[in-house]
Short mmCIF file of C-alpha atoms and ligand atoms in Angstrom, two decimals:
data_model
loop_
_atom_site.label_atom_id
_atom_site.label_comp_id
_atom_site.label_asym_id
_atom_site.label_seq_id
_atom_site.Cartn_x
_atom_site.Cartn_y
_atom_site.Cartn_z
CA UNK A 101 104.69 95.66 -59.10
CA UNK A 102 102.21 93.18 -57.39
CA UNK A 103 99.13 93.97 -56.75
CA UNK A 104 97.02 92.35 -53.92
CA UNK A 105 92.98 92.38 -54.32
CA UNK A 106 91.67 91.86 -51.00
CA UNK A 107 87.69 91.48 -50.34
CA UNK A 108 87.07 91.99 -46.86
CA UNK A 109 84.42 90.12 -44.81
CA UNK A 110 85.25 86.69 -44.64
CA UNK A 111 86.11 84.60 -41.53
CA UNK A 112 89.62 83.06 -41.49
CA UNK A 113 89.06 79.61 -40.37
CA UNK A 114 91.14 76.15 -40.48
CA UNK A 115 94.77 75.19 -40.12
CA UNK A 116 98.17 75.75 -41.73
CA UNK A 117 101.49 75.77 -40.72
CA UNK A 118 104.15 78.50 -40.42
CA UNK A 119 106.94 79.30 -42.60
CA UNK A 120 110.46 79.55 -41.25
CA UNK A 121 111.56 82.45 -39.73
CA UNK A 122 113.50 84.86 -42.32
CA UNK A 123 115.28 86.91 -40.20
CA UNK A 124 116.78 83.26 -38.49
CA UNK A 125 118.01 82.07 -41.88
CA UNK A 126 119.89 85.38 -43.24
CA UNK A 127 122.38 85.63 -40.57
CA UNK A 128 122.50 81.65 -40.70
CA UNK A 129 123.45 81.52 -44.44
CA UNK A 130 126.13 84.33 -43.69
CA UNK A 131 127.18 82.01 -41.01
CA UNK A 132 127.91 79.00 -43.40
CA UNK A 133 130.67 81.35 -44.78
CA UNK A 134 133.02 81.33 -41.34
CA UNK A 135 134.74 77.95 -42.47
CA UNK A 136 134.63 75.84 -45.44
CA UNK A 137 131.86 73.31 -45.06
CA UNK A 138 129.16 72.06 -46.50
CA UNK A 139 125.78 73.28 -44.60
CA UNK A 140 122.11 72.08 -45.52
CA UNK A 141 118.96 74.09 -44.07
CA UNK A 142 115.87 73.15 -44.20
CA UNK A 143 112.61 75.09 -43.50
CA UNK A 144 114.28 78.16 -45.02
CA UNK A 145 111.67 80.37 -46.64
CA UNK A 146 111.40 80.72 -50.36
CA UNK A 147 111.79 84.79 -50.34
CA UNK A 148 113.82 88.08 -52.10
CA UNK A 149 115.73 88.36 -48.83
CA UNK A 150 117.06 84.97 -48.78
CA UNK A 151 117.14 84.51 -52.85
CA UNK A 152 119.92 87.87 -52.49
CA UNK A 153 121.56 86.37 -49.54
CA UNK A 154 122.18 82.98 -51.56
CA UNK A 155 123.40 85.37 -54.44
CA UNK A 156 126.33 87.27 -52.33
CA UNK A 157 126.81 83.46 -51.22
CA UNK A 158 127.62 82.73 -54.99
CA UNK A 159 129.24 86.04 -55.61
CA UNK A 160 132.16 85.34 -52.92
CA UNK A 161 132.55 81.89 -54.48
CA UNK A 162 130.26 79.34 -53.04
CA UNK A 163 127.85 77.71 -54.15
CA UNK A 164 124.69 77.87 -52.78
CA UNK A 165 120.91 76.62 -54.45
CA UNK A 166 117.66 76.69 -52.68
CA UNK A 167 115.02 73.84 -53.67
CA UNK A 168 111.87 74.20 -52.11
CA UNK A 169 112.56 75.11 -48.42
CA UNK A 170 115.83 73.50 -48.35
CA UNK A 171 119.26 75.35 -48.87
CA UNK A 172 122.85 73.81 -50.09
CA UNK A 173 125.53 75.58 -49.77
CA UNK A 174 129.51 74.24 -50.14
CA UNK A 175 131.66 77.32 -48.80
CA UNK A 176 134.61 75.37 -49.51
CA UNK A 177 135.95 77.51 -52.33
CA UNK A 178 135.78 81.04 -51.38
CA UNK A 179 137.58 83.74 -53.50
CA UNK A 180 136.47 87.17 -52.92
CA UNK A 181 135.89 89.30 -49.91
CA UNK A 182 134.05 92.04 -51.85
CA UNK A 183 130.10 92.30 -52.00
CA UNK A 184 128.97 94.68 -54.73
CA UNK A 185 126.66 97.68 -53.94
CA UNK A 186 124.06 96.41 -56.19
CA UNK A 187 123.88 93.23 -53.60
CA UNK A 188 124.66 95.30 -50.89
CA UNK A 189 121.21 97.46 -51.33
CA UNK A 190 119.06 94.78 -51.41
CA UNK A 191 118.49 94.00 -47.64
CA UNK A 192 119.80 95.34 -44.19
CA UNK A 193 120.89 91.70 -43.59
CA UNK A 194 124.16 91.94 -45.96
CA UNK A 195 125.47 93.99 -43.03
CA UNK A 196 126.01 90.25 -40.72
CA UNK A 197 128.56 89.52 -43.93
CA UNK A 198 130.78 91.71 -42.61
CA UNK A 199 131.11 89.24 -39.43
CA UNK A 200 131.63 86.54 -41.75
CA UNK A 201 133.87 88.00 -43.86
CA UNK A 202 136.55 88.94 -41.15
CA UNK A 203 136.11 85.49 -39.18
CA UNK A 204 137.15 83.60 -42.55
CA UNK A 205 139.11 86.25 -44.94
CA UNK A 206 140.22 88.41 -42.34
CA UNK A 207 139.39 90.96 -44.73
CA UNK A 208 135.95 92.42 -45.67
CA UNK A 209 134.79 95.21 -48.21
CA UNK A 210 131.36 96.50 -48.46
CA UNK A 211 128.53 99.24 -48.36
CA UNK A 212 125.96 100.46 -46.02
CA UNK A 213 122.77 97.99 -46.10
CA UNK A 214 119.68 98.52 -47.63
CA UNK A 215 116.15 97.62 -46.43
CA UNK A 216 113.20 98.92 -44.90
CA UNK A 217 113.20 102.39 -44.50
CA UNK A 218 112.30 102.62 -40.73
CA UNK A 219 113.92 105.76 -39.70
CA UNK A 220 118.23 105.84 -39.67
CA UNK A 221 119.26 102.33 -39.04
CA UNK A 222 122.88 103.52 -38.31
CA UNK A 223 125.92 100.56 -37.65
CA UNK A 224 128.04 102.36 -35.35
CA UNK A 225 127.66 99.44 -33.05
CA UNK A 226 128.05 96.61 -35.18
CA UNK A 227 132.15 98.98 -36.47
CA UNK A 228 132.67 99.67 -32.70
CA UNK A 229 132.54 96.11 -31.56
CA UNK A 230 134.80 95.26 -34.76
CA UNK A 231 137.36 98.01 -33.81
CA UNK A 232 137.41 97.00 -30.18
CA UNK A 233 138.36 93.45 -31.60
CA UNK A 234 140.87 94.93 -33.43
CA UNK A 235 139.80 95.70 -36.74
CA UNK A 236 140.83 98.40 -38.69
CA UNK A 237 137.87 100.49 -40.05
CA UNK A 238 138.12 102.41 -42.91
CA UNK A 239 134.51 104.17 -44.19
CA UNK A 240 135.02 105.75 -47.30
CA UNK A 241 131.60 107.57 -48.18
CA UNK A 242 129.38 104.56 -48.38
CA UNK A 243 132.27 102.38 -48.63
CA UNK A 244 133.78 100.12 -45.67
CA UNK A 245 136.80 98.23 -45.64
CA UNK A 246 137.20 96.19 -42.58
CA UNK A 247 140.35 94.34 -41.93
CA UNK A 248 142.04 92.35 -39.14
CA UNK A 249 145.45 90.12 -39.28
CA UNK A 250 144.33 89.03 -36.23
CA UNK A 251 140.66 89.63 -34.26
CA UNK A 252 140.88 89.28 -30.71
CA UNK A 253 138.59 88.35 -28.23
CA UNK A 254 137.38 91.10 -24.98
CA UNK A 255 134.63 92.02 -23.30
CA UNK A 256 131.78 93.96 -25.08
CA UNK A 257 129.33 96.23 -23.76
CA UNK A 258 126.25 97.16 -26.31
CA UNK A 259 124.90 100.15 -25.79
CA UNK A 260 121.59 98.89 -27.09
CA UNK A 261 120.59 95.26 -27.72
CA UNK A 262 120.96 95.44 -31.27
CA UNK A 263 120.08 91.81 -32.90
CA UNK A 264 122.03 92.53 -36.02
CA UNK A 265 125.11 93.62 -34.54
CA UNK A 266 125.04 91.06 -31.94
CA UNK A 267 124.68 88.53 -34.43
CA UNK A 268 127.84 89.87 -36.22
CA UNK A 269 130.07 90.14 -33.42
CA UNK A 270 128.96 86.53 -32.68
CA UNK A 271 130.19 85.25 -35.76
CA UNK A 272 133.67 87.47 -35.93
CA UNK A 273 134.42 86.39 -32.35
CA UNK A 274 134.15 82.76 -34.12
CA UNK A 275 137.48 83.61 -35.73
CA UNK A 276 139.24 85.85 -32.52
CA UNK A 277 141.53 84.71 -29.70
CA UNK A 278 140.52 83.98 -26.81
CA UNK A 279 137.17 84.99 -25.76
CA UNK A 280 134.81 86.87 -26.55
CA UNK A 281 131.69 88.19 -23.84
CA UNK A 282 129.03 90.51 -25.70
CA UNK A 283 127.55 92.09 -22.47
CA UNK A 284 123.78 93.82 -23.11
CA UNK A 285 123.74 91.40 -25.91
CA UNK A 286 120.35 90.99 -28.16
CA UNK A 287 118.29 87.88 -26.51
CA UNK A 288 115.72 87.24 -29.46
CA UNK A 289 115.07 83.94 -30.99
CA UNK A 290 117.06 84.70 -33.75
CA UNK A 291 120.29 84.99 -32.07
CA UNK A 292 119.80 81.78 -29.92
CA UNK A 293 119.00 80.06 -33.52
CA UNK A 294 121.83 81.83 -34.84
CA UNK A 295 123.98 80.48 -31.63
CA UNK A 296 122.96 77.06 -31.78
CA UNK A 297 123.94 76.49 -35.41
CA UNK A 298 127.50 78.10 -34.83
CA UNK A 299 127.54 75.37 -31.75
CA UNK A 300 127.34 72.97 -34.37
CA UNK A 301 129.65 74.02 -36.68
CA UNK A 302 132.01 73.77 -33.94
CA UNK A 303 132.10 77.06 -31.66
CA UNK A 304 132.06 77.17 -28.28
CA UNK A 305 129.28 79.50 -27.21
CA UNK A 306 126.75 80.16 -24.78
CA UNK A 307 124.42 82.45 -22.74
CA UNK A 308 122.36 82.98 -25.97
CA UNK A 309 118.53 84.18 -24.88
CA UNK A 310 120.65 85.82 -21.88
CA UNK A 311 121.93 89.36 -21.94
CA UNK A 312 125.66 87.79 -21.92
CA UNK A 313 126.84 85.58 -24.87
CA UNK A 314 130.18 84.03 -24.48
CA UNK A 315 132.19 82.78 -27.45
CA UNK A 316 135.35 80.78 -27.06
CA UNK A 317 137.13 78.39 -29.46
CA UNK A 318 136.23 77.14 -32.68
CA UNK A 319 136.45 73.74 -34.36
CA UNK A 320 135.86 73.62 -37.43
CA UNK A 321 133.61 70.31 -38.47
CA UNK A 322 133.05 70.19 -41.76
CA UNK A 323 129.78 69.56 -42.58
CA UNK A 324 126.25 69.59 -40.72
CA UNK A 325 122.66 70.28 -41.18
CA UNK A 326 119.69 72.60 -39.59
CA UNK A 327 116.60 72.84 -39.24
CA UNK A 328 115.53 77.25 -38.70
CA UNK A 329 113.13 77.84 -36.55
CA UNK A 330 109.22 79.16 -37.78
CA UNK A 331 108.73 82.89 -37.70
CA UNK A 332 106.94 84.27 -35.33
CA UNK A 333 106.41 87.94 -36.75
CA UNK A 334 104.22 85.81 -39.66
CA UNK A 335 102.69 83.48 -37.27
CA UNK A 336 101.89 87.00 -35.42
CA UNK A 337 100.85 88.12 -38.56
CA UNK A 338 98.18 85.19 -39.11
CA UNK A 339 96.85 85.60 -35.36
CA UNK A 340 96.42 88.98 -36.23
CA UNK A 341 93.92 88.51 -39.22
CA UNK A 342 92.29 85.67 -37.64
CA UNK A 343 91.33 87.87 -34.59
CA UNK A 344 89.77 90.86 -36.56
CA UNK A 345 88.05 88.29 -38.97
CA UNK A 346 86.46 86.80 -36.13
CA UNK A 347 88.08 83.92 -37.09
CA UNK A 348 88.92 80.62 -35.79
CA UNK A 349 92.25 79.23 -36.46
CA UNK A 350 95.06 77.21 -36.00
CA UNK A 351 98.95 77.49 -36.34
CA UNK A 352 100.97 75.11 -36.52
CA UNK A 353 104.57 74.51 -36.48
CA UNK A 354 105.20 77.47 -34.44
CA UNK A 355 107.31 78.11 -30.91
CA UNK A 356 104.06 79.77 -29.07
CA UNK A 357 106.71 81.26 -26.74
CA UNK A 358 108.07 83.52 -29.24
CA UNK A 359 105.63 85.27 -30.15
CA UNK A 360 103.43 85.39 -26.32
CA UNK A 361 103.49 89.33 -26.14
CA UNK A 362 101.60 89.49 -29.29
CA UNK A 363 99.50 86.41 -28.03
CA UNK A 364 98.87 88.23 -24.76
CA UNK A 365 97.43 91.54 -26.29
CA UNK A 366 95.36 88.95 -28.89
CA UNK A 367 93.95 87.91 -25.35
CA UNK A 368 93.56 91.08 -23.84
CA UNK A 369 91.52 91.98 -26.75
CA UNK A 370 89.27 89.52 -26.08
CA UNK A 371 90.21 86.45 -28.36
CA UNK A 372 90.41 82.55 -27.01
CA UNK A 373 93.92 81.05 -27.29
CA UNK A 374 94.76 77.75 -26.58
CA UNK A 375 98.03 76.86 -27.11
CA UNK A 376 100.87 73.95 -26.66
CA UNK A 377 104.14 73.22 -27.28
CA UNK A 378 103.83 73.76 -31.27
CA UNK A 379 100.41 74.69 -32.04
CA UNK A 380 98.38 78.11 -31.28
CA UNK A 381 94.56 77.99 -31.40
CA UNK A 382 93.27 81.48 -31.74
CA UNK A 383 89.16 81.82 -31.96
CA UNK A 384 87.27 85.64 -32.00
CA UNK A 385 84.03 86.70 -32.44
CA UNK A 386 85.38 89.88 -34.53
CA UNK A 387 84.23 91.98 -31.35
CA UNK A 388 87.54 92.73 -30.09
CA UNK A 389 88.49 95.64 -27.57
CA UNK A 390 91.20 97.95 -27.62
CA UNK A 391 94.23 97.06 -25.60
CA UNK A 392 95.33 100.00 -23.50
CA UNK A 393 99.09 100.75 -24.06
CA UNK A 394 101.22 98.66 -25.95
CA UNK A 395 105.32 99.80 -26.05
CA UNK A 396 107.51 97.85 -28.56
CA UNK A 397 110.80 96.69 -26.87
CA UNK A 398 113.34 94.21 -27.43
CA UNK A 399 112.95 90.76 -26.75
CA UNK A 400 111.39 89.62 -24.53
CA UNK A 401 109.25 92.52 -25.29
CA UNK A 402 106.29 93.03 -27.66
CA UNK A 403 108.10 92.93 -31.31
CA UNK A 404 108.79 96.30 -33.23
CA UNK A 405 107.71 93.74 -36.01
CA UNK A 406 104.46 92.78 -34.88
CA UNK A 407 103.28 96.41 -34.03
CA UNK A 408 102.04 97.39 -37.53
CA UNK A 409 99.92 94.17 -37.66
CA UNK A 410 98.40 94.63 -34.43
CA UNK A 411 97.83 97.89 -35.10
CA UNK A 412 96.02 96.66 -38.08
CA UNK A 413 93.86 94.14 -36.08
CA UNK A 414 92.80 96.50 -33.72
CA UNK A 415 91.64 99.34 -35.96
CA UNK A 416 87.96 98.25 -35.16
CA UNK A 417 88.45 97.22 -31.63
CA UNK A 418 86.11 98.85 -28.90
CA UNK A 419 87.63 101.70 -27.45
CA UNK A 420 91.65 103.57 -27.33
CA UNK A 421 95.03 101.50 -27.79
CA UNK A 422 98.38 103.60 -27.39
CA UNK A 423 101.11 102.21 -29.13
CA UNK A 424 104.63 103.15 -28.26
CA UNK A 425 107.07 102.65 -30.43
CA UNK A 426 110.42 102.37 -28.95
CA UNK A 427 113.07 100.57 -31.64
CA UNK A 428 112.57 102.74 -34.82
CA UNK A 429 111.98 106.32 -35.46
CA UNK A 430 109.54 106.15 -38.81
CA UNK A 431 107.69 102.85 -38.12
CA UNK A 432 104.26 104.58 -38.63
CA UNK A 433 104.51 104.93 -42.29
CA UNK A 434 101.90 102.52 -42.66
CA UNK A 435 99.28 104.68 -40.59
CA UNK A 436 98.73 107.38 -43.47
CA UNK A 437 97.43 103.93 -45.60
CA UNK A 438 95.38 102.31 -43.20
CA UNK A 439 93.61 105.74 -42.70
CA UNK A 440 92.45 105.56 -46.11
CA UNK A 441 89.93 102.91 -44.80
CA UNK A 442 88.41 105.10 -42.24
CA UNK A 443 90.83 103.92 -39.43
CA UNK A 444 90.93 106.89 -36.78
CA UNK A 445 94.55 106.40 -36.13
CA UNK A 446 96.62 109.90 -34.94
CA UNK A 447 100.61 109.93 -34.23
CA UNK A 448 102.15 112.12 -32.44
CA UNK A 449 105.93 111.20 -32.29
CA UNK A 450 106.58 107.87 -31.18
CA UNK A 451 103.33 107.31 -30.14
CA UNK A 452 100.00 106.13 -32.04
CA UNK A 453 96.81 106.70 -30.74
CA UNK A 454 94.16 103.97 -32.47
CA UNK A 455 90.60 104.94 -31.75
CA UNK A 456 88.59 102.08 -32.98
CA UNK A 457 85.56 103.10 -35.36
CA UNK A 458 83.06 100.45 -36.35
CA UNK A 459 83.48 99.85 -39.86
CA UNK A 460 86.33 99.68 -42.45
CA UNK A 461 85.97 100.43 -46.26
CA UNK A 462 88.06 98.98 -48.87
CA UNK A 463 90.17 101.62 -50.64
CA UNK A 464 93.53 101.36 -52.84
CA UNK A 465 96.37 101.38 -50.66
CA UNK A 466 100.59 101.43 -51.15
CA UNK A 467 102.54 98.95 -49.33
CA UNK A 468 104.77 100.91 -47.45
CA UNK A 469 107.88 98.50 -46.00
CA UNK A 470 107.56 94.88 -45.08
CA UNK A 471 105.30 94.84 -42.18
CA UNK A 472 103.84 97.74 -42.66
CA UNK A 473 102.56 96.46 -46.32
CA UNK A 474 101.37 93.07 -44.26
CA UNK A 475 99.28 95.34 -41.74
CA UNK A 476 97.43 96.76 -44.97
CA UNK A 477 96.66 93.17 -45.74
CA UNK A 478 95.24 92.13 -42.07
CA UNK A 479 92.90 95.15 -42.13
CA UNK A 480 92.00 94.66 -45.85
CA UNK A 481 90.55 91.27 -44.32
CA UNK A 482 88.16 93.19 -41.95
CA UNK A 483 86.84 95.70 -44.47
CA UNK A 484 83.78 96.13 -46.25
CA UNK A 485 84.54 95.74 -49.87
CA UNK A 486 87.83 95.74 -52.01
CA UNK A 487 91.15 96.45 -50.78
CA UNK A 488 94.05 96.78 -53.82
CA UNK A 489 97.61 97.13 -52.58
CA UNK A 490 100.07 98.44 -54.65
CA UNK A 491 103.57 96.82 -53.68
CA UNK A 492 106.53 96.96 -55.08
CA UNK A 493 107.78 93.82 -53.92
CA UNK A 494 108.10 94.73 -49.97
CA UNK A 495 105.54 91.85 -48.73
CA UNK A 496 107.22 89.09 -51.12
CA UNK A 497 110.64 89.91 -48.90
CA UNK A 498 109.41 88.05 -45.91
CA UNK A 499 106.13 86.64 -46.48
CA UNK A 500 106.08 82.90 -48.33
CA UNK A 501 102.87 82.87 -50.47
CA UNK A 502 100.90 84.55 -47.90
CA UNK A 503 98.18 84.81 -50.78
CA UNK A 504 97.99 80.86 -50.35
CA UNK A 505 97.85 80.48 -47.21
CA UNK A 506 95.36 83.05 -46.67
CA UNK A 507 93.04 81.62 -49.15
CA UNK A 508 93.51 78.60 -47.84
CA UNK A 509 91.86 79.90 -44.94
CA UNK A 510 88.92 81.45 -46.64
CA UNK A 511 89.70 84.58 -47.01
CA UNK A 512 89.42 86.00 -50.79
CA UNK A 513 92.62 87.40 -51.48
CA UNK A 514 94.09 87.67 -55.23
CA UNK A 515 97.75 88.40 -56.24
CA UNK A 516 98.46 89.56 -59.81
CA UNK A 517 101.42 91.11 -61.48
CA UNK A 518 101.61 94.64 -62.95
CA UNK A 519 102.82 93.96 -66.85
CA UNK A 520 102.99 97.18 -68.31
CA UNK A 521 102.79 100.58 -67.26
CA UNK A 522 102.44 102.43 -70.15
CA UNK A 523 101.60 106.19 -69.40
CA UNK A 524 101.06 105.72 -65.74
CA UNK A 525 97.41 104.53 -66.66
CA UNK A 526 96.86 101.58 -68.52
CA UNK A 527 98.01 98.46 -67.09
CA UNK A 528 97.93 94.87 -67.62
CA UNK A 529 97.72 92.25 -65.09
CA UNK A 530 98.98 88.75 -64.72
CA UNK A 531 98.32 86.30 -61.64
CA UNK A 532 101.21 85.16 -60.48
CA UNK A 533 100.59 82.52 -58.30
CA UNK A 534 97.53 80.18 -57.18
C1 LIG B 279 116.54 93.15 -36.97
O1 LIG B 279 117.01 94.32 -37.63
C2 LIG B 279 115.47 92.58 -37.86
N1 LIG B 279 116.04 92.28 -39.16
C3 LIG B 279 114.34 93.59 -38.00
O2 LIG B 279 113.31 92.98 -38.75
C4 LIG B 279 113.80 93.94 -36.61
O3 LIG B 279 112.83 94.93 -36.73
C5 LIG B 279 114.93 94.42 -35.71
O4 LIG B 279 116.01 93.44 -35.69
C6 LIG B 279 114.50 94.69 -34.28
O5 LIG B 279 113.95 93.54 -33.75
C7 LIG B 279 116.68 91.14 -39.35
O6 LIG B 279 116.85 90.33 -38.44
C8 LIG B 279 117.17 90.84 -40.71
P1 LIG B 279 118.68 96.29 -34.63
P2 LIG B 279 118.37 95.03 -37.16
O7 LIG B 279 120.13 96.36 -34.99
O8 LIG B 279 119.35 94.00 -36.79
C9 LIG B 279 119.52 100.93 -33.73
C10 LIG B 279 111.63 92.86 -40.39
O9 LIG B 279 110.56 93.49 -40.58
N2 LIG B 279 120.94 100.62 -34.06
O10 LIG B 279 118.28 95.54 -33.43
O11 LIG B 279 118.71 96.01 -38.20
C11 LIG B 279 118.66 100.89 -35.01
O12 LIG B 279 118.76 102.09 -35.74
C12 LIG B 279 112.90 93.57 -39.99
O13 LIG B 279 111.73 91.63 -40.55
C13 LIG B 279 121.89 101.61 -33.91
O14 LIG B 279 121.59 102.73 -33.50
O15 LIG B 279 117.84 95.78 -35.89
C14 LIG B 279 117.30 100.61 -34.46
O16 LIG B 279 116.72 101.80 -34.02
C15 LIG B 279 112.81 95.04 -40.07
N3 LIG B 279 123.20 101.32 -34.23
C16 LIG B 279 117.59 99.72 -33.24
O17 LIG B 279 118.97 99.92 -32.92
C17 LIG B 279 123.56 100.08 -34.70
O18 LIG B 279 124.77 99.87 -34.97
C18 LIG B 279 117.34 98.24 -33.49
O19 LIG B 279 118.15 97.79 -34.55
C19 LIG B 279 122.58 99.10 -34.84
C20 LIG B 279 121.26 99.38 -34.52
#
């Protein structure tokens, strides 16, 4: 269990640069698996997510180390098709080795993903794509075996833009014949990352960031190495606690254009941003105004991922913000935590009504999920007083020493380590970092 002590009131000002983008390595170091090759990454983030995505690496035969923010993996020697349920459970991303799986073994055996609970995250997509390539699908309980002599290309129509089974279908279709055209197709970052490393392992691709991806042939070449892009839901993340901070910051190493909707509310609320083609300077006097109605959608809309952070920055603004929520069903959970600090937050369905009250008050709080856990930390910034967050290890899964770079900003943030639990009450802590 970490636990993050948080004492609100300090400015967030200076410079640091952004970590790569989880959710563009995962389906990246699935990817590696389609032929045998030798892949390095670099800029890959040093988190759970990727640490169990390395480990299913190893599991199926390759090998696979991360040092620092670079990633080796040799896929030459594969010998299983099976990921364990244990590995399985971990994240929602072991769902894009089914993709892999098929395009190299024709053959793939697994279990429903883990992951943030966000409501049902259901695959039905991600097996009807596979069956309309000519997989056979058997579901056995949890239990899916997915097999294919031969996958063949045809047209696909999603019925929703879903990234993850986009980015599967994208990397089966490596393996099909003849082409493949995913129609309705996810257009976020991710997948054009995703797209442009498969282009240089040797498949013929393109309309990524369109609605219409076409995959044709695929040459194999052996060996390469990418650079993933930064992440804009933690870049979002930052902007977020700089503008309720009143702070005065910049980001660097970031694609401003990826994360503009979140930029463009930032605005709206009444910060300064100046940005270019890799740097975002965000300055706030800390008397921001709410934002009117904000609907999550999928790219290029406002992020699902960035909602619970700018939720989180706007809990003091000046007036009413509606959020919408329009990709999951139970992305709220964080709400019930951030009213323990005297937000004025009410949820009716999938929308969140933020009324913003003057002051905050620390309080102890449980990280919920992933973002929601990071929105606990934004408005910990902007209250009075001391903030603890109880997490069992959600932040850590996409966040790279956010304590760091936080404190390397000013703010006065402290991670430690629950030891023991004995009883329930008497604990022992242990900093882990800094
Ligand atoms: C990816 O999840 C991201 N994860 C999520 O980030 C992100 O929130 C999400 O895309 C939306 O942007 C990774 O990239 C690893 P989806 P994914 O398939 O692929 C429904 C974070 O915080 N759906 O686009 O799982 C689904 O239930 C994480 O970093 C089906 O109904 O998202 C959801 O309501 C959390 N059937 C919606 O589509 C399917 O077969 C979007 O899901 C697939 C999805």
């Amino acid at each position: 269990m970490d636990i993050w002590k948080i004492r609100g009131g300090s400015r967030l000002e200076g410079a640091c640069f952004v970590q790569g983008s989880k959710n563009a390595s995962l389906p990246i170091i699935a990817a590696s698996l389609i032929s045998p090759a030798e892949t390095e990454l670099m800029n890959v983030p040093r988190l759970r997510d990727v640490d169990s995505a390395l480990r299913i690496l190893r599991h199926l035969g390759c090998s696979a180390q991360q040092q620092g923010n670079d990633v080796y993996i040799n896929s030459t020697g594969i010998s299983e098709n099976k990921i364990p349920h244990s590995l399985m459970l971990e994240m929602r991303s072991s769902v894009i080795f089914m993709g892999a799986l098929l395009a190299r073994c024709g053959e793939a055996r697994l279990s429903l993903p883990g992951g943030c609970q966000l409501g049902k995250r259901p695959i039905d997509i991600h097996i009807s794509a596979f069956r309309q390539m000519g997989a056979e699908i058997e579901e056995d309980g949890s239990n899916i075996r997915c097999s294919a002599a031969r996958l063949r290309g045809c047209e696909l129509r999603l019925p929703f833009p879903s990234v993850g089974a986009t980015e599967n279908i994208m990397l089966a279709a490596c393996a099909a014949e003849g082409e493949t055209v995913i129609k309705g197709a996810a257009r976020e970052p991710e997948i054009s990352a995703l797209a442009e490393y498969l282009r240089r392992m040797g498949c013929d691709i393109e309309g990524e960031g369109s609605d219409t991806i076409v995959i044709g042939g695929f040459t194999p070449k052996g060996q390469l190495s990418y650079r993933v892009i930064s992440d804009r839901i933690v870049a979002a993340t930052l902007a977020c606690a700089a503008a309720c901070t009143g702070g005065d910051v910049e980001l660097r190493a970031v694609e401003p254009e990826h994360f503009s909707t979140v930029l463009y509310f930032l605005k709206q609320a009444g910060c300064d941003i100046i940005s270019d083609k890799y740097t975002v300077r965000l300055r706030s006097d800390g008397k921001l105004r709410a934002v009117g109605d904000v609907c999550t959608q999928p790219y290029p809309g406002f992020p699902t991922d960035a909602q619970p952070v700018l939720m989180a920055a706007l809990l003091k603004a000046h007036g009413r913000t509606h959020i919408t929520e329009n990709i999951f069903e139970n992305r709220y959970r964080q709400v019930e935590q951030l009213c323990r600090l005297g937000a004025d937050i009410s949820v009716n369905g999938r929308v969140a009504d933020i009324n913003g009250v003057d002051m905050l008050y620390g309080s102890s709080l449980e990280a919920t999920d992933l973002r929601g856990g990071a929105a606990m930390i934004v408005a910990g910034l902007s209250a009075e007083g001391e903030t603890l967050i109880h997490d069992e290890g959600h932040i850590k899964r996409g966040y790279e020493d956010l304590d760091q770079v936080l404190c390397s900003l000013g703010a006065d943030v402290k991670l430690e380590k629950m030891k023991g639990t004995a009883n329930g009450f008497q604990y022992t802590y242990e900093k882990t970092q800094n």
